[in-house]
C-alpha cells in the first residue's frame, strides 16, 4: 500500500490515490487533495465534504450522488458544478473516504 | 397465536410463505400475506416480449395459485407500517397486527423521477421493458419500426436484474440482423457506469461482446433530463445523445409505504444486515428480495438463495437462538446473447463473476462467462422451474451459498 506525505503527515492511499484510512484525513489534507484535482474549496464544497465524511462514518459506505442530494440536501446538478465531470469520485477523493464501489 | 405478516406476494414473499407454512405449527402461528395485485408476472420473460418471444398470457399466473393452504392472502394497498406498535395499516382502514414482519414489496421503475421521460412520447418513441405494458408496447413498435438509432439508457443504479439491459442489446442486434435491418439500425448503450458492467472481469467479456456486435458504448452518462420532443438524452455534465427510439431503464425505487413508514433509504429500500436481512432499526422486521438495500444484484436468484437461508434462520430466531446462516450475496444470472446462445454468471459480495463451469466443477452443464447453447436452454427451462419449483418453495438442486469450485481465477488486465 503506497504512502504519501501530505501536509506533513503520512497518509495511506490506494493505486488511484484514494485514501484508504479516513481517520488520517484532516482539513489540510482535504485542501491538498482538492488542489490535486484542480478544485478550489468554497463553503458549499465543505458542506458536501462534511456530509460525505459523516455519512461514511455512520453507514460504513461511501454515499452515492443520490444520497448526497436526497439526504445531504445538495442537488445533483450542483454537485456536478462543484466537482465537475465525476462528482461521485471527486468528492470521495477529497473527503478521504474510499472510492465509491459503483454498483452491483 | 403468533403472527407472521409478509408484505408483498412476489417472488420473495411467496417463497417465504411456502417455505415457512409447513414448518410453523398452524395451531401456534398465523401467516398472513398482503398484496395489491392479483397477478404474478414471470418478470425474466419481459425481456423476450419485445422480440416476439413470449405473449402476455405465458407470463402471468394468479398469485392465489401459489399460496399454500393455511396462509391468509389479503388483497389491499399498504398505507403504513407502524413499527413501534407492531402493526400495518392498509389504505382501506384494515389494521394487521404482527409479531414478526417480512417486507418483500420489491422495487419498481419510476419514469416520473426523470424530467421529460414519461411525457407525450411515452410509448411512442420512448419505452421501458421492465413492465408488461412497456414490453408489449415496445413489441408493437418494433413490428413496424423502419430503423434508425436505438439508444438503451440505464438512468441510475441499482436496477432490477442488472444484466437485462445488455441482454436486451444482444437480442436486439440478433433480431434486427435476422430481419435484414443490420445496415439501418444503430445500437448505442448509454450507461452511468464507467464500463459495460459493474464487475471488472465480466465487464471485459461483455464489453468485447458489445464491440463484436458493433454496439456503441457511452459511459459515465448521468442523465439529467430527456428532451423527448427533439429525441435527445442530456446528462448533468451537458453531453447529449440523440436517438430515434429510446428504450429506458428508469430509476428503480422501493414501495412508497416503506418511505412513509420511515423504514427506507434514499431509494425506499430497507437497510438490513447483509448477512441475515434483519432490519437495522427493528429486531422483529426483516426485508427480503428487491425490497432490501443489499450490496448485491436485485434479482430473483438472490431472493431465492436469501429465502432459503432466511427460513432456517427464522426458525432459530423465534426460539431466541442466534441466526447461524450467513448470506454471502450469492447471485447467478443467465445472460441471453442472441442467436440461441446464452452465458451464465455466478458471484457474491466478495467474488466477481469468473469463467468456469456450473454447477458441477469441470462438467457444467452450464459454462460461466462463455456463450453456449446449453446456457440458452437453461434460461428457457428456467421458466418452468420458476412456476413449478421455485415459487412453491420446493428444493432447487443448487447450493444457496456461492462455491469457488469450477471457477477459474484470472488477472484483471
Short mmCIF file of C-alpha atoms in Angstrom, two decimals:
data_model
loop_
_atom_site.label_atom_id
_atom_site.label_comp_id
_atom_site.label_asym_id
_atom_site.label_seq_id
_atom_site.Cartn_x
_atom_site.Cartn_y
_atom_site.Cartn_z
CA UNK A 1 0.00 0.00 0.00
CA UNK A 2 1.60 3.31 -1.05
CA UNK A 3 2.00 6.07 1.49
CA UNK A 4 2.00 9.75 0.60
CA UNK A 5 3.19 12.59 2.77
CA UNK A 6 0.52 15.28 2.80
CA UNK A 7 0.61 18.43 4.92
CA UNK A 8 3.40 16.90 6.98
CA UNK A 9 1.52 13.67 7.75
CA UNK A 10 1.80 10.14 6.33
CA UNK A 11 -1.39 9.14 4.53
CA UNK A 12 -2.15 5.66 3.16
CA UNK A 13 -3.55 5.71 -0.38
CA UNK A 14 -4.59 3.14 -2.99
CA UNK A 15 -3.28 2.80 -6.55
CA UNK A 16 -5.59 5.59 -7.75
CA UNK A 17 -4.68 7.93 -4.90
CA UNK A 18 -7.85 7.44 -2.80
CA UNK A 19 -7.19 7.45 0.92
CA UNK A 20 -7.65 4.04 2.50
CA UNK A 21 -7.88 5.19 6.12
CA UNK A 22 -10.35 8.03 6.55
CA UNK A 23 -9.10 8.61 10.11
CA UNK A 24 -5.86 10.02 8.68
CA UNK A 25 -7.79 12.83 6.99
CA UNK A 26 -7.56 16.42 8.22
CA UNK A 27 -8.92 19.61 6.68
CA UNK A 28 -5.38 20.43 5.48
CA UNK A 29 -5.25 17.05 3.72
CA UNK A 30 -8.62 17.84 2.14
CA UNK A 31 -7.34 21.17 0.81
CA UNK A 32 -4.25 19.46 -0.63
CA UNK A 33 -6.30 16.69 -2.31
CA UNK A 34 -8.69 19.25 -3.79
CA UNK A 35 -5.74 21.12 -5.29
CA UNK A 36 -4.55 17.88 -6.92
CA UNK A 37 -7.77 17.73 -8.95
CA UNK A 38 -8.00 21.45 -9.58
CA UNK A 39 -10.87 22.22 -7.21
CA UNK A 40 -10.81 25.34 -5.06
CA UNK A 41 -12.89 24.68 -1.96
CA UNK A 42 -15.80 27.02 -1.18
CA UNK A 43 -18.04 26.80 1.89
CA UNK A 44 -20.51 24.78 -0.22
CA UNK A 45 -17.75 22.26 -1.03
CA UNK A 46 -17.06 21.91 2.68
CA UNK A 47 -20.75 21.21 3.36
CA UNK A 48 -20.59 18.34 0.89
CA UNK A 49 -17.29 17.04 2.28
CA UNK A 50 -18.60 17.13 5.84
CA UNK A 51 -21.76 15.26 4.84
CA UNK A 52 -19.78 12.63 2.92
CA UNK A 53 -17.48 12.04 5.88
CA UNK A 54 -20.27 11.91 8.48
CA UNK A 55 -22.37 9.61 6.32
CA UNK A 56 -19.41 7.32 5.66
CA UNK A 57 -18.72 7.14 9.38
CA UNK A 58 -22.36 6.31 10.17
CA UNK A 59 -23.05 3.89 7.30
CA UNK A 60 -19.63 2.39 6.62
CA UNK A 61 -20.05 3.09 2.93
CA UNK A 62 -19.25 6.00 0.65
CA UNK A 63 -22.54 7.76 -0.15
CA UNK A 64 -23.90 7.83 -3.70
CA UNK A 65 -24.76 11.06 -5.53
CA UNK A 66 -28.44 10.38 -4.86
CA UNK A 67 -27.75 10.03 -1.17
CA UNK A 68 -25.80 13.29 -1.05
CA UNK A 69 -28.63 15.07 -2.86
CA UNK A 70 -31.60 13.45 -1.06
CA UNK A 71 -30.21 13.23 2.48
CA UNK A 72 -27.38 15.77 2.29
CA UNK A 73 -29.55 18.35 0.54
CA UNK A 74 -27.18 19.37 -2.27
CA UNK A 75 -28.87 18.89 -5.68
CA UNK A 76 -27.11 16.61 -8.18
CA UNK A 77 -26.79 19.46 -10.68
CA UNK A 78 -24.89 21.49 -8.13
CA UNK A 79 -22.63 18.54 -7.28
CA UNK A 80 -21.64 18.47 -10.95
CA UNK A 81 -20.78 22.18 -10.72
CA UNK A 82 -18.79 21.79 -7.50
CA UNK A 83 -16.91 18.67 -8.61
CA UNK A 84 -17.03 18.78 -12.43
CA UNK A 85 -17.35 15.67 -14.64
CA UNK A 86 -17.11 12.95 -12.00
CA UNK A 87 -18.58 14.28 -8.74
CA UNK A 88 -19.04 10.90 -7.02
CA UNK A 89 -15.36 10.06 -7.42
CA UNK A 90 -14.05 13.55 -6.79
CA UNK A 91 -15.98 14.30 -3.62
CA UNK A 92 -14.96 11.00 -2.04
CA UNK A 93 -11.34 11.61 -3.10
CA UNK A 94 -11.26 14.99 -1.39
CA UNK A 95 -13.23 13.78 1.66
CA UNK A 96 -10.72 10.98 2.23
CA UNK A 97 -13.22 8.13 2.04
CA UNK A 98 -12.93 5.04 -0.22
CA UNK A 99 -13.68 5.30 -3.91
CA UNK A 100 -17.41 4.63 -4.47
CA UNK A 101 -17.93 0.98 -5.30
CA UNK A 102 -20.18 1.64 -8.24
CA UNK A 103 -22.99 -0.77 -8.16
CA UNK A 104 -23.99 -4.36 -8.43
CA UNK B 1 -51.43 -17.13 18.43
CA UNK B 2 -48.30 -15.62 16.96
CA UNK B 3 -48.49 -13.69 13.72
CA UNK B 4 -46.06 -13.55 10.82
CA UNK B 5 -47.03 -10.82 8.38
CA UNK B 6 -45.50 -10.71 4.90
CA UNK B 7 -45.83 -7.56 2.79
CA UNK B 8 -45.75 -8.44 -0.91
CA UNK B 9 -46.68 -11.70 -2.67
CA UNK B 10 -43.99 -11.52 -5.33
CA UNK B 11 -41.04 -13.87 -5.75
CA UNK B 12 -39.56 -13.44 -2.27
CA UNK B 13 -42.82 -13.14 -0.30
CA UNK B 14 -44.43 -16.14 -1.98
CA UNK B 15 -41.36 -18.29 -1.35
CA UNK B 16 -41.26 -17.26 2.33
CA UNK B 17 -44.93 -18.24 2.76
CA UNK B 18 -44.36 -21.58 1.08
CA UNK B 19 -41.15 -22.38 2.95
CA UNK B 20 -42.40 -21.41 6.41
CA UNK B 21 -46.00 -22.65 6.40
CA UNK B 22 -45.08 -26.36 6.66
CA UNK B 23 -42.52 -25.59 9.36
CA UNK B 24 -44.58 -23.38 11.68
CA UNK B 25 -47.31 -25.16 13.67
CA UNK B 26 -50.72 -23.94 12.43
CA UNK B 27 -52.09 -24.05 15.98
CA UNK B 28 -49.45 -21.54 17.09
CA UNK B 29 -48.71 -19.43 14.03
CA UNK B 30 -50.86 -17.39 11.71
CA UNK B 31 -49.21 -16.41 8.41
CA UNK B 32 -50.77 -13.51 6.51
CA UNK B 33 -49.51 -12.07 3.23
CA UNK B 34 -50.65 -8.75 1.75
CA UNK B 35 -50.54 -7.65 -1.87
CA UNK B 36 -52.40 -5.14 -4.02
CA UNK B 37 -52.27 -7.02 -7.35
CA UNK B 38 -53.83 -10.37 -8.20
CA UNK B 39 -51.36 -11.24 -10.96
CA UNK B 40 -47.89 -12.69 -10.59
CA UNK B 41 -45.68 -11.97 -13.60
CA UNK B 42 -42.72 -14.03 -14.67
CA UNK B 43 -40.51 -10.96 -14.90
CA UNK B 44 -37.50 -12.63 -16.62
CA UNK B 45 -39.84 -13.15 -19.59
CA UNK B 46 -40.37 -9.41 -20.14
CA UNK B 47 -37.00 -9.28 -21.90
CA UNK B 48 -38.19 -11.57 -24.70
CA UNK B 49 -41.58 -9.98 -25.24
CA UNK B 50 -40.41 -7.05 -27.42
CA UNK B 51 -38.85 -9.52 -29.85
CA UNK B 52 -41.94 -11.71 -30.13
CA UNK B 53 -40.50 -14.34 -27.75
CA UNK B 54 -43.48 -14.69 -25.42
CA UNK B 55 -47.04 -13.49 -25.20
CA UNK B 56 -48.55 -11.81 -22.14
CA UNK B 57 -50.60 -14.91 -21.31
CA UNK B 58 -47.48 -17.06 -20.99
CA UNK B 59 -46.03 -14.75 -18.37
CA UNK B 60 -48.93 -14.34 -15.94
CA UNK B 61 -50.49 -16.51 -13.27
CA UNK B 62 -52.88 -15.70 -10.40
CA UNK B 63 -50.94 -15.10 -7.18
CA UNK B 64 -53.54 -17.13 -5.30
CA UNK B 65 -52.44 -20.28 -7.13
CA UNK B 66 -49.10 -20.15 -5.32
CA UNK B 67 -50.43 -19.66 -1.80
CA UNK B 68 -50.35 -22.78 0.34
CA UNK B 69 -53.35 -23.80 2.46
CA UNK B 70 -53.15 -22.11 5.84
CA UNK B 71 -51.82 -18.78 4.59
CA UNK B 72 -54.22 -15.82 4.58
CA UNK B 73 -53.89 -13.70 1.46
CA UNK B 74 -55.19 -10.15 2.00
CA UNK B 75 -55.74 -8.00 -1.09
CA UNK B 76 -55.16 -4.35 -0.35
CA UNK B 77 -52.86 -1.38 -0.64
CA UNK B 78 -50.43 -0.85 2.23
CA UNK B 79 -50.60 2.58 3.80
CA UNK B 80 -48.18 2.47 6.71
CA UNK B 81 -46.07 0.21 8.88
CA UNK B 82 -46.40 1.41 12.47
CA UNK B 83 -43.32 -0.40 13.68
CA UNK B 84 -43.43 0.90 17.24
CA UNK B 85 -46.92 -0.60 17.60
CA UNK B 86 -46.17 -3.79 15.60
CA UNK B 87 -48.97 -3.16 13.14
CA UNK B 88 -49.62 -2.40 9.48
CA UNK B 89 -52.41 -0.14 8.22
CA UNK B 90 -53.97 -0.67 4.82
CA UNK B 91 -55.47 2.15 2.78
CA UNK B 92 -58.98 0.69 3.28
CA UNK B 93 -58.58 1.08 7.05
CA UNK B 94 -57.77 -2.55 7.88
CA UNK B 95 -55.18 -2.92 10.66
CA UNK B 96 -53.00 -6.03 10.72
CA UNK B 97 -51.01 -6.86 13.86
CA UNK B 98 -47.79 -8.81 13.76
CA UNK B 99 -45.13 -10.37 15.95
CA UNK B 100 -42.73 -10.58 13.02
CA UNK B 101 -42.84 -8.62 9.77
CA UNK B 102 -41.23 -9.52 6.44
CA UNK B 103 -41.07 -6.66 3.93
CA UNK B 104 -40.94 -8.17 0.43
CA UNK B 105 -42.56 -5.38 -1.55
CA UNK B 106 -39.85 -5.25 -4.22
CA UNK B 107 -38.60 -2.34 -6.27
CA UNK B 108 -40.12 -0.80 -9.38
CA UNK B 109 -39.29 1.51 -12.29
CA UNK B 110 -40.21 5.17 -11.71
CA UNK B 111 -40.19 7.03 -15.02
CA UNK B 112 -41.65 10.10 -13.28
CA UNK B 113 -38.35 10.56 -11.40
CA UNK B 114 -36.66 11.84 -14.59
CA UNK B 115 -37.75 15.12 -16.22
CA UNK B 116 -39.13 14.62 -19.73
CA UNK B 117 -39.22 10.85 -19.63
CA UNK B 118 -42.89 9.94 -19.33
CA UNK B 119 -44.37 12.83 -21.33
CA UNK B 120 -46.13 12.87 -24.70
CA UNK B 121 -43.63 10.50 -26.30
CA UNK B 122 -44.08 7.74 -23.67
CA UNK B 123 -44.86 4.54 -25.58
CA UNK B 124 -44.45 6.40 -28.90
CA UNK B 125 -40.67 6.84 -29.18
CA UNK B 126 -39.80 6.19 -25.51
CA UNK B 127 -40.35 2.74 -23.95
CA UNK B 128 -39.44 0.67 -20.93
CA UNK B 129 -39.39 -3.12 -20.97
CA UNK B 130 -39.40 -3.88 -17.22
CA UNK B 131 -43.20 -3.73 -17.12
CA UNK B 132 -45.62 -5.96 -19.01
CA UNK B 133 -47.28 -2.90 -20.60
CA UNK B 134 -43.97 -1.39 -21.66
CA UNK B 135 -42.61 -4.64 -23.08
CA UNK B 136 -45.84 -5.23 -25.00
CA UNK B 137 -45.97 -1.67 -26.37
CA UNK B 138 -42.36 -2.00 -27.50
CA UNK B 139 -43.15 -5.29 -29.25
CA UNK B 140 -45.84 -3.49 -31.29
CA UNK B 141 -43.43 -0.65 -32.06
CA UNK B 142 -40.68 -2.98 -33.27
CA UNK B 143 -43.08 -4.79 -35.61
CA UNK B 144 -43.21 -1.74 -37.86
CA UNK B 145 -40.10 0.25 -36.92
CA UNK B 146 -38.09 1.09 -40.01
CA UNK B 147 -34.78 1.60 -38.28
CA UNK B 148 -32.59 4.41 -37.02
CA UNK B 149 -30.69 4.93 -33.82
CA UNK B 150 -31.89 2.88 -30.85
CA UNK B 151 -30.49 4.11 -27.55
CA UNK B 152 -30.73 1.92 -24.50
CA UNK B 153 -30.29 4.01 -21.36
CA UNK B 154 -29.81 2.91 -17.77
CA UNK B 155 -30.59 6.01 -15.73
CA UNK B 156 -29.30 5.14 -12.29
CA UNK B 157 -28.07 2.11 -10.38
CA UNK B 158 -29.18 -0.07 -8.69
CA UNK B 159 -31.76 -1.61 -11.03
CA UNK B 160 -33.55 -4.93 -11.05
CA UNK B 161 -31.71 -7.59 -13.00
CA UNK B 162 -28.61 -5.52 -13.92
CA UNK B 163 -27.71 -7.80 -16.85
CA UNK B 164 -31.06 -7.37 -18.63
CA UNK B 165 -30.04 -4.13 -20.42
CA UNK B 166 -27.10 -5.95 -22.02
CA UNK B 167 -29.28 -8.92 -22.89
CA UNK B 168 -31.74 -6.55 -24.50
CA UNK B 169 -28.98 -5.16 -26.72
CA UNK B 170 -27.68 -8.62 -27.69
CA UNK B 171 -31.20 -9.79 -28.53
CA UNK B 172 -31.94 -6.57 -30.44
CA UNK B 173 -28.79 -6.95 -32.55
CA UNK B 174 -29.75 -10.54 -33.46
CA UNK B 175 -33.39 -9.52 -34.05
CA UNK B 176 -32.51 -6.73 -36.49
CA UNK B 177 -29.85 -8.84 -38.25
CA UNK B 178 -32.42 -11.59 -38.81
CA UNK B 179 -34.81 -9.05 -40.31
CA UNK B 180 -32.11 -7.79 -42.69
CA UNK B 181 -32.04 -4.43 -40.87
CA UNK B 182 -28.43 -4.52 -39.64
CA UNK B 183 -27.49 -1.69 -42.02
CA UNK B 184 -30.29 0.64 -40.98
CA UNK B 185 -30.17 0.17 -37.20
CA UNK B 186 -27.56 1.68 -34.95
CA UNK B 187 -27.47 0.48 -31.33
CA UNK B 188 -25.99 2.54 -28.52
CA UNK B 189 -25.74 1.65 -24.85
CA UNK B 190 -25.83 4.75 -22.62
CA UNK B 191 -24.84 3.94 -19.04
CA UNK B 192 -23.95 5.83 -15.85
CA UNK B 193 -21.26 3.21 -15.19
CA UNK B 194 -17.64 3.57 -16.28
CA UNK B 195 -17.85 0.30 -18.21
CA UNK B 196 -20.27 -2.21 -19.78
CA UNK B 197 -20.90 -3.85 -16.40
CA UNK B 198 -20.10 -3.31 -12.75
CA UNK B 199 -17.54 -6.07 -12.17
CA UNK B 200 -14.16 -5.91 -14.00
CA UNK B 201 -13.74 -9.44 -15.45
CA UNK B 202 -17.36 -9.67 -16.59
CA UNK B 203 -17.20 -6.08 -17.89
CA UNK B 204 -14.30 -7.05 -20.15
CA UNK B 205 -16.12 -10.09 -21.57
CA UNK B 206 -19.35 -8.18 -22.02
CA UNK B 207 -17.57 -5.12 -23.43
CA UNK B 208 -15.96 -7.35 -26.08
CA UNK B 209 -19.37 -8.80 -26.91
CA UNK B 210 -20.73 -5.29 -27.47
CA UNK B 211 -17.78 -4.48 -29.75
CA UNK B 212 -18.20 -7.70 -31.77
CA UNK B 213 -21.80 -6.69 -32.40
CA UNK B 214 -20.87 -3.08 -33.25
CA UNK B 215 -22.95 -1.77 -30.34
CA UNK B 216 -21.64 1.66 -29.33
CA UNK B 217 -20.97 2.36 -25.65
CA UNK B 218 -21.46 5.77 -23.98
CA UNK B 219 -20.18 5.55 -20.40
CA UNK B 220 -20.27 7.80 -17.31
CA UNK B 221 -23.53 9.27 -18.61
CA UNK B 222 -25.57 10.60 -15.69
CA UNK B 223 -28.90 11.50 -17.25
CA UNK B 224 -30.42 14.78 -16.10
CA UNK B 225 -33.34 15.01 -18.49
CA UNK B 226 -34.84 13.75 -21.71
CA UNK B 227 -35.73 16.22 -24.46
CA UNK B 228 -38.31 13.85 -25.88
CA UNK B 229 -39.56 16.35 -28.47
CA UNK B 230 -36.10 16.61 -30.06
CA UNK B 231 -35.17 12.98 -29.23
CA UNK B 232 -32.16 13.78 -27.05
CA UNK B 233 -30.73 12.49 -23.79
CA UNK B 234 -28.99 15.24 -21.80
CA UNK B 235 -26.54 14.47 -18.99
CA UNK B 236 -25.66 16.53 -15.90
CA UNK B 237 -22.31 17.39 -17.49
CA UNK B 238 -24.18 18.63 -20.57
CA UNK B 239 -23.40 15.87 -23.02
CA UNK B 240 -26.15 14.96 -25.48
CA UNK B 241 -27.02 11.65 -27.11
CA UNK B 242 -29.54 11.65 -29.96
CA UNK B 243 -31.91 8.79 -30.62
CA UNK B 244 -34.79 7.78 -32.84
CA UNK B 245 -36.05 5.17 -30.43
CA UNK B 246 -35.31 5.27 -26.70
CA UNK B 247 -35.52 2.17 -24.52
CA UNK B 248 -35.10 3.32 -20.95
CA UNK B 249 -34.50 1.61 -17.65
CA UNK B 250 -35.97 4.20 -15.28
CA UNK B 251 -34.81 4.87 -11.72
CA UNK B 252 -35.82 1.91 -9.53
CA UNK B 253 -37.35 2.61 -6.12
CA UNK B 254 -38.89 0.57 -3.35
CA UNK B 255 -42.52 0.95 -2.30
CA UNK B 256 -43.69 4.36 -1.09
CA UNK B 257 -45.16 2.95 2.14
CA UNK B 258 -41.58 1.98 3.12
CA UNK B 259 -40.59 5.64 2.90
CA UNK B 260 -43.74 6.88 4.65
CA UNK B 261 -43.08 4.44 7.48
CA UNK B 262 -39.54 5.73 7.99
CA UNK B 263 -38.05 2.36 7.09
CA UNK B 264 -36.35 3.24 3.79
CA UNK B 265 -33.11 4.68 2.50
CA UNK B 266 -32.93 7.38 -0.20
CA UNK B 267 -34.40 4.93 -2.76
CA UNK B 268 -37.04 3.47 -0.39
CA UNK B 269 -35.06 0.26 0.04
CA UNK B 270 -34.90 -1.15 3.57
CA UNK B 271 -31.46 -1.09 5.26
CA UNK B 272 -30.76 -4.57 6.69
CA UNK B 273 -27.88 -6.67 7.96
CA UNK B 274 -26.46 -8.00 4.70
CA UNK B 275 -25.84 -11.45 6.20
CA UNK B 276 -29.26 -12.14 7.78
CA UNK B 277 -31.73 -9.49 6.42
CA UNK B 278 -32.74 -8.19 9.85
CA UNK B 279 -33.75 -4.52 9.79
CA UNK B 280 -31.12 -2.18 11.18
CA UNK B 281 -33.91 -0.40 13.10
CA UNK B 282 -36.27 -3.07 14.47
CA UNK B 283 -35.46 -6.54 15.75
CA UNK B 284 -38.75 -8.06 14.53
CA UNK B 285 -38.64 -6.75 10.94
CA UNK B 286 -36.84 -8.41 8.04
CA UNK B 287 -36.62 -7.33 4.39
CA UNK B 288 -36.10 -9.84 1.59
CA UNK B 289 -35.68 -9.73 -2.16
CA UNK B 290 -35.51 -6.48 -4.11
CA UNK B 291 -37.05 -4.50 -1.22
CA UNK B 292 -33.85 -4.86 0.83
CA UNK B 293 -30.90 -2.49 0.46
CA UNK B 294 -28.20 -5.11 -0.11
CA UNK B 295 -24.90 -4.68 -1.98
CA UNK B 296 -25.75 -7.45 -4.44
CA UNK B 297 -27.91 -7.71 -7.55
CA UNK B 298 -31.64 -7.16 -7.33
CA UNK B 299 -32.66 -10.46 -8.90
CA UNK B 300 -34.87 -13.50 -8.39
CA UNK B 301 -31.85 -15.73 -7.88
CA UNK B 302 -30.72 -13.59 -4.96
CA UNK B 303 -34.23 -13.68 -3.48
CA UNK B 304 -34.23 -17.46 -3.85
CA UNK B 305 -30.88 -18.03 -2.13
CA UNK B 306 -31.74 -15.44 0.51
CA UNK B 307 -35.12 -17.01 1.35
CA UNK B 308 -33.53 -20.45 1.81
CA UNK B 309 -31.13 -19.11 4.42
CA UNK B 310 -33.75 -16.86 5.98
CA UNK B 311 -36.10 -19.82 6.55
CA UNK B 312 -33.54 -21.70 8.65
CA UNK B 313 -32.51 -18.55 10.50
CA UNK B 314 -36.09 -17.52 11.26
CA UNK B 315 -36.90 -20.86 12.90
CA UNK B 316 -33.92 -20.37 15.22
CA UNK B 317 -34.61 -16.69 15.78
CA UNK B 318 -38.17 -17.17 17.05
CA UNK B 319 -36.80 -19.65 19.59
CA UNK B 320 -34.38 -16.99 20.83
CA UNK B 321 -31.39 -18.72 19.24
CA UNK B 322 -28.72 -16.92 17.22
CA UNK B 323 -29.09 -16.88 13.42
CA UNK B 324 -26.44 -19.30 12.20
CA UNK B 325 -26.70 -18.90 8.45
CA UNK B 326 -24.72 -16.04 6.92
CA UNK B 327 -25.79 -14.86 3.46
CA UNK B 328 -22.88 -14.17 1.10
CA UNK B 329 -24.72 -12.15 -1.57
CA UNK B 330 -24.89 -15.14 -3.93
CA UNK B 331 -26.44 -14.36 -7.33
CA UNK B 332 -26.48 -16.21 -10.59
CA UNK B 333 -27.88 -14.94 -13.83
CA UNK B 334 -28.33 -16.34 -17.28
CA UNK B 335 -27.43 -13.76 -19.92
CA UNK B 336 -29.12 -14.23 -23.28
CA UNK B 337 -26.72 -13.25 -26.04
CA UNK B 338 -28.91 -13.83 -29.11
CA UNK B 339 -28.95 -16.46 -31.89
CA UNK B 340 -29.92 -19.25 -29.49
CA UNK B 341 -26.99 -18.78 -27.15
CA UNK B 342 -26.51 -17.53 -23.65
CA UNK B 343 -23.98 -17.03 -20.88
CA UNK B 344 -24.13 -17.59 -17.16
CA UNK B 345 -22.57 -15.58 -14.33
CA UNK B 346 -22.30 -16.66 -10.68
CA UNK B 347 -20.99 -14.31 -7.98
CA UNK B 348 -21.38 -12.93 -4.46
CA UNK B 349 -20.46 -9.94 -2.25
CA UNK B 350 -16.75 -10.72 -2.45
CA UNK B 351 -16.18 -12.69 -5.64
CA UNK B 352 -16.89 -11.19 -9.02
CA UNK B 353 -18.21 -13.29 -11.93
CA UNK B 354 -15.44 -15.58 -13.21
CA UNK B 355 -15.21 -18.04 -16.10
CA UNK B 356 -15.56 -21.81 -15.47
CA UNK B 357 -18.31 -24.45 -15.22
CA UNK B 358 -21.53 -24.51 -13.14
CA UNK B 359 -22.90 -26.12 -11.02
CA UNK B 360 -20.60 -29.16 -11.32
CA UNK B 361 -16.89 -28.22 -11.49
CA UNK B 362 -15.37 -29.14 -14.88
CA UNK B 363 -18.67 -30.60 -16.11
CA UNK B 364 -21.34 -27.97 -16.05
CA UNK B 365 -23.64 -28.43 -17.92
CA UNK B 366 -23.51 -24.64 -17.85
CA UNK B 367 -20.49 -22.54 -18.81
CA UNK B 368 -19.66 -19.39 -16.90
CA UNK B 369 -18.93 -16.22 -18.88
CA UNK B 370 -18.96 -18.19 -22.15
CA UNK B 371 -21.67 -18.22 -24.80
CA UNK B 372 -23.20 -21.68 -25.30
CA UNK B 373 -26.49 -23.17 -26.47
CA UNK B 374 -26.79 -25.12 -23.20
CA UNK B 375 -26.88 -21.83 -21.28
CA UNK B 376 -29.69 -20.59 -23.53
CA UNK B 377 -31.70 -23.75 -22.88
CA UNK B 378 -31.04 -23.35 -19.19
CA UNK B 379 -32.69 -19.95 -19.37
CA UNK B 380 -35.62 -21.29 -21.40
CA UNK B 381 -36.21 -24.16 -18.94
CA UNK B 382 -35.97 -21.81 -16.00
CA UNK B 383 -39.50 -20.51 -16.64
CA UNK B 384 -40.92 -23.96 -15.89
CA UNK B 385 -38.74 -24.28 -12.81
CA UNK B 386 -39.83 -20.85 -11.59
CA UNK B 387 -43.56 -21.67 -11.64
CA UNK B 388 -43.26 -25.29 -10.53
CA UNK B 389 -40.30 -25.50 -8.15
CA UNK B 390 -39.13 -22.08 -7.05
CA UNK B 391 -42.36 -20.24 -6.15
CA UNK B 392 -43.98 -23.26 -4.45
CA UNK B 393 -40.89 -23.39 -2.24
CA UNK B 394 -39.66 -26.81 -3.38
CA UNK B 395 -35.96 -27.55 -3.14
CA UNK B 396 -33.81 -26.47 -6.10
CA UNK B 397 -30.69 -28.59 -6.68
CA UNK B 398 -28.41 -25.58 -6.20
CA UNK B 399 -26.48 -24.55 -3.09
CA UNK B 400 -27.56 -21.24 -1.58
CA UNK B 401 -24.01 -20.09 -0.87
CA UNK B 402 -21.58 -19.48 -3.72
CA UNK B 403 -18.82 -22.03 -4.33
CA UNK B 404 -15.39 -21.36 -5.85
CA UNK B 405 -15.28 -24.92 -7.23
CA UNK B 406 -15.27 -24.89 -11.04
CA UNK B 407 -14.31 -21.22 -11.28
CA UNK B 408 -11.12 -20.05 -12.97
CA UNK B 409 -9.41 -17.06 -11.40
CA UNK B 410 -7.82 -14.64 -13.79
CA UNK B 411 -5.95 -11.40 -13.64
CA UNK B 412 -7.83 -8.26 -14.44
CA UNK B 413 -5.92 -6.72 -17.31
#
